[in-house]
Amino acid sequence: MKQIYSSFHEAVKDIKDHSTIMVGGFGLVGIPENLILALVESNVKHLTVISNNCGVDDWGLGLLLKNKQIDKMIGSYVGENKEFERQVLAGELEVELTPQGTLAEKIRAGGAGIPAFYTPAGVGTPIAEGKEVRTFNGKEYLLQEGLTADFSLVRAFRGDRHGNLVYNKTARNFNPMMAAAGAVTIAEVEELVEPGELEADAIHTPGIYVQGLIEGQQEKRIERYTVKAEA
Amino acid sequence: MKQIYSSFHEAVKDIKDHSTIMVGGFGLVGIPENLILALVESNVKHLTVISNNCGVDDWGLGLLLKNKQIDKMIGSYVGENKEFERQVLAGELEVELTPQGTLAEKIRAGGAGIPAFYTPAGVGTPIAEGKEVRTFNGKEYLLQEGLTADFSLVRAFRGDRHGNLVYNKTARNFNPMMAAAGAVTIAEVEELVEPGELEADAIHTPGIYVQGLIEGQQEKRIERYTVKAEA
Amino acid sequence: MAVQKDKAAIREMIARRAEQEIKSGYYVNLGIGMPTMVANYIQPDKEVVLQSENGLLGIGRSPYEHEVDPDLINAGKETVTASVGAAYCDSAESFAMIRGEHLDLAILGGMEVAENGDLANWMIPGKMIKGMGGAMDIVHGSKKVVIIMDHVNKHGDPKILKECKLPLTGKGVVDRIITDRAVMDVTDEGLKLVEIAEGWTVDEIKEQTEAELIISDELLKMPSSK
Amino acid sequence: MAVQKDKAAIREMIARRAEQEIKSGYYVNLGIGMPTMVANYIQPDKEVVLQSENGLLGIGRSPYEHEVDPDLINAGKETVTASVGAAYCDSAESFAMIRGEHLDLAILGGMEVAENGDLANWMIPGKMIKGMGGAMDIVHGSKKVVIIMDHVNKHGDPKILKECKLPLTGKGVVDRIITDRAVMDVTDEGLKLVEIAEGWTVDEIKEQTEAELIISDELLKMPSSK
């Protein structure tokens, strides 16, 4: 049975200054909302954050940013956040942009014990600078290395006490790879259930990747509310 | 909607001499039984077969072997098959042994457009001969290239007319990676259902990887029947 | 307001022309912005599966208000629905589909395209870099990559160039360019003009295109927006 | 029949000693053959998850006849059950767990082990090669790799050597060796004898071991099979 935290404060208390953390989510979908809030409260500093995006100004990772807790951000798209732009231009924040598919694969590789792999994305672009280019079957590829983290914070729909996780719809995104790539993975779940309640054939993250869990209620803010007018 | 074949004969009719085929399964579990039988009947020759094992003497890929349809076998364990041994010793069959995890990852890479990756398995062993060895973070790794096939034959539990597949228990094994790595992937399913019947969050092989499907009844032979005496 | 309306009409014309690239049975990735609009014009008799790189194979229409699920968005972060027979996956699997060339077609926006198929569509030096998102993967991952964009920029300068000036998204990745004025193919011989919009002459298009244009022997009229 | 019984007793003794390597909360991969037997001796108060590289995290006991499911086997191809809270996965994910060092312990059989931790357990030149299966991945993929085997071969010759003669499965991968006569650890200083079975002297073990043995200051008695 995995550790079940009694508070979000307790869940993040081992995350120290200068840690590298992965945070699941695409935009604001599938982010571990309360773990992020607890990190803001903990006031831990000099974080390297690996996440596809960096939240918006007043929600998600944007809150860590506003509180100046992040030294370096590794992601693929950071355009939703004005404070991000200000800190980069002011030299307060280092940013490493990585093509989204490469980022996903680097994290997957990190969790899977693959130190490096070749990918076509980025050949002939600024991303290729300083990277090995190698030809396979007449096509050029870049060498990219795997990514791991001291802590991974993920958000799942349901999780059981063995650490098995199931995600909902597009809230899955980067969460499963990050769960595998964190030395310590903390899962915020919408619902904590008993072992055996999740269908063994339908588990997205096997429990081996998860060190602790906590149930959390999600706000699930929507960035681009887009609807069809009722007929 | 994907092609639904009316017979196993029709399903394999495009597989010609000298094709490279991947065949799902671990031991006799999760093998596409009727597609293999149809290949035997088709009498197609000079196949390169990529599969973890090569069946047993009278079932699965062993039938293709007995009928001398295989020129080369790429797998990780071929010890269950006496005819295999005879053909190798007689120089009739070429064999390329690959560590099981490396084989799984090579097939996953092939389907995912990754031409090559590094892995620790095989460093300092006969597997490393002729392969690049490279050090990352003080540890040695081998370069291994991705694998693809002209045809992949997989066996699923349920499949829908969009090609989405779900596997049962340990019959999943190599099937999902092979489904993605075949230029043409043919799925033998125990039950064909309508789109929408499979839970969208629980699909193992998204339909994009599958070109055609056929329903087939499985014998599911057991290699090592092991039971606990009833109390 | 007249200009506004013209802009919308032009975007619709481009989107409708782009829709013709989509054949029944195709798996398609539509980029953020104008490419997303193409979905609105897909002929109902075509069976098309739209992929969203955030992990959805089978994007459906926009939800009615009561259907909105905050866990269900497209790559542009808009709330969407899933089509019948859709499948969700994680981001690594989603880009495995893309990188492994399982998609038939990607329709993306562009800032600059060069005659050799180079594409620039993600950064302008000196301006804040927002990031490439999935674009650098998607340009390598589809059997056909179509760029839709205005033929010239707001100053009237060409966007279809001999060489891109902006940092690249991908090298030699574009197959076809569709603009408000023309359709051009990247071929081994060079950039070939294959369709021209009503109201424009070949000479005018040549003038508005920095890249050398080969004129197709079978030059067609581009369908207008009406 | 006496020999037969002895053999079984020796295997049980090794398996029971190997079980002591397993701590509560561990994820463990047990190799095919004698290592699989270790599962029979896991203390009921320990919470242990057994991984099977063919795609099962959470191997349960053998099935009763009415429970047999041909789609549910272990890596030794024996029918098994799944434990409560088990998860199935594909082979790539299964080896991602292994290669990514998510397992706490692997217990495998061995033909030869060298004092530097080299392991040979998959092929004998001149004999038909059956294949390495998952062994070459598993030896790299666990926080601790324990080899269980007879101390000497059937001719009485050492199997724990200065250098392996057989083709390797992995280089410098073994952490601990458990035999019918001793327990040895691979350390930076060399191979260290840490436990010795009843009925054997240190000198006898040294004689039966080609590798140079460092004798632990805290040499323990190996638990006997009773």
mmCIF file with all atom_site columns, C-alpha atoms in Angstrom, chain B residues 11 26 36 48 76 89 109 113 116 119 122 126 141 158 160 193 198 209-210:
data_model
loop_
_atom_site.group_PDB
_atom_site.id
_atom_site.type_symbol
_atom_site.label_atom_id
_atom_site.label_alt_id
_atom_site.label_comp_id
_atom_site.label_asym_id
_atom_site.label_entity_id
_atom_site.label_seq_id
_atom_site.pdbx_PDB_ins_code
_atom_site.Cartn_x
_atom_site.Cartn_y
_atom_site.Cartn_z
_atom_site.occupancy
_atom_site.B_iso_or_equiv
_atom_site.pdbx_formal_charge
_atom_site.auth_seq_id
_atom_site.auth_comp_id
_atom_site.auth_asym_id
_atom_site.auth_atom_id
_atom_site.pdbx_PDB_model_num
ATOM 1  C CA . ALA B 1 11  ? -7.059  -11.102 -44.984 1.00 0.00 ? 11  ALA B CA 1
ATOM 2  C CA . PHE B 1 26  ? 4.122   -14.297 -26.050 1.00 0.00 ? 26  PHE B CA 1
ATOM 3  C CA . ILE B 1 36  ? -1.255  -17.842 -39.052 1.00 0.00 ? 36  ILE B CA 1
ATOM 4  C CA . THR B 1 48  ? 11.175  -12.682 -42.334 1.00 0.00 ? 48  THR B CA 1
ATOM 5  C CA . SER B 1 76  ? 14.088  -13.391 -28.037 1.00 0.00 ? 76  SER B CA 1
ATOM 6  C CA . LEU B 1 89  ? 21.631  -26.365 -37.449 1.00 0.00 ? 89  LEU B CA 1
ATOM 7  C CA . ALA B 1 109 ? 10.419  2.777   -31.824 1.00 0.00 ? 109 ALA B CA 1
ATOM 8  C CA . GLY B 1 113 ? 9.117   7.083   -35.949 1.00 0.00 ? 113 GLY B CA 1
ATOM 9  C CA . ALA B 1 116 ? 17.268  4.435   -33.065 1.00 0.00 ? 116 ALA B CA 1
ATOM 10 C CA . THR B 1 119 ? 19.694  0.771   -24.142 1.00 0.00 ? 119 THR B CA 1
ATOM 11 C CA . GLY B 1 122 ? 23.479  -6.432  -24.072 1.00 0.00 ? 122 GLY B CA 1
ATOM 12 C CA . PRO B 1 126 ? 27.642  -11.169 -27.850 1.00 0.00 ? 126 PRO B CA 1
ATOM 13 C CA . TYR B 1 141 ? 24.612  1.710   -23.669 1.00 0.00 ? 141 TYR B CA 1
ATOM 14 C CA . ARG B 1 158 ? -12.382 -6.776  -28.975 1.00 0.00 ? 158 ARG B CA 1
ATOM 15 C CA . ASP B 1 160 ? -14.447 -1.895  -33.491 1.00 0.00 ? 160 ASP B CA 1
ATOM 16 C CA . VAL B 1 193 ? -18.159 -4.388  -32.153 1.00 0.00 ? 193 VAL B CA 1
ATOM 17 C CA . LEU B 1 198 ? -15.324 0.369   -26.511 1.00 0.00 ? 198 LEU B CA 1
ATOM 18 C CA . TYR B 1 209 ? -2.746  1.841   -36.585 1.00 0.00 ? 209 TYR B CA 1
ATOM 19 C CA . VAL B 1 210 ? -5.094  -0.793  -37.995 1.00 0.00 ? 210 VAL B CA 1
#
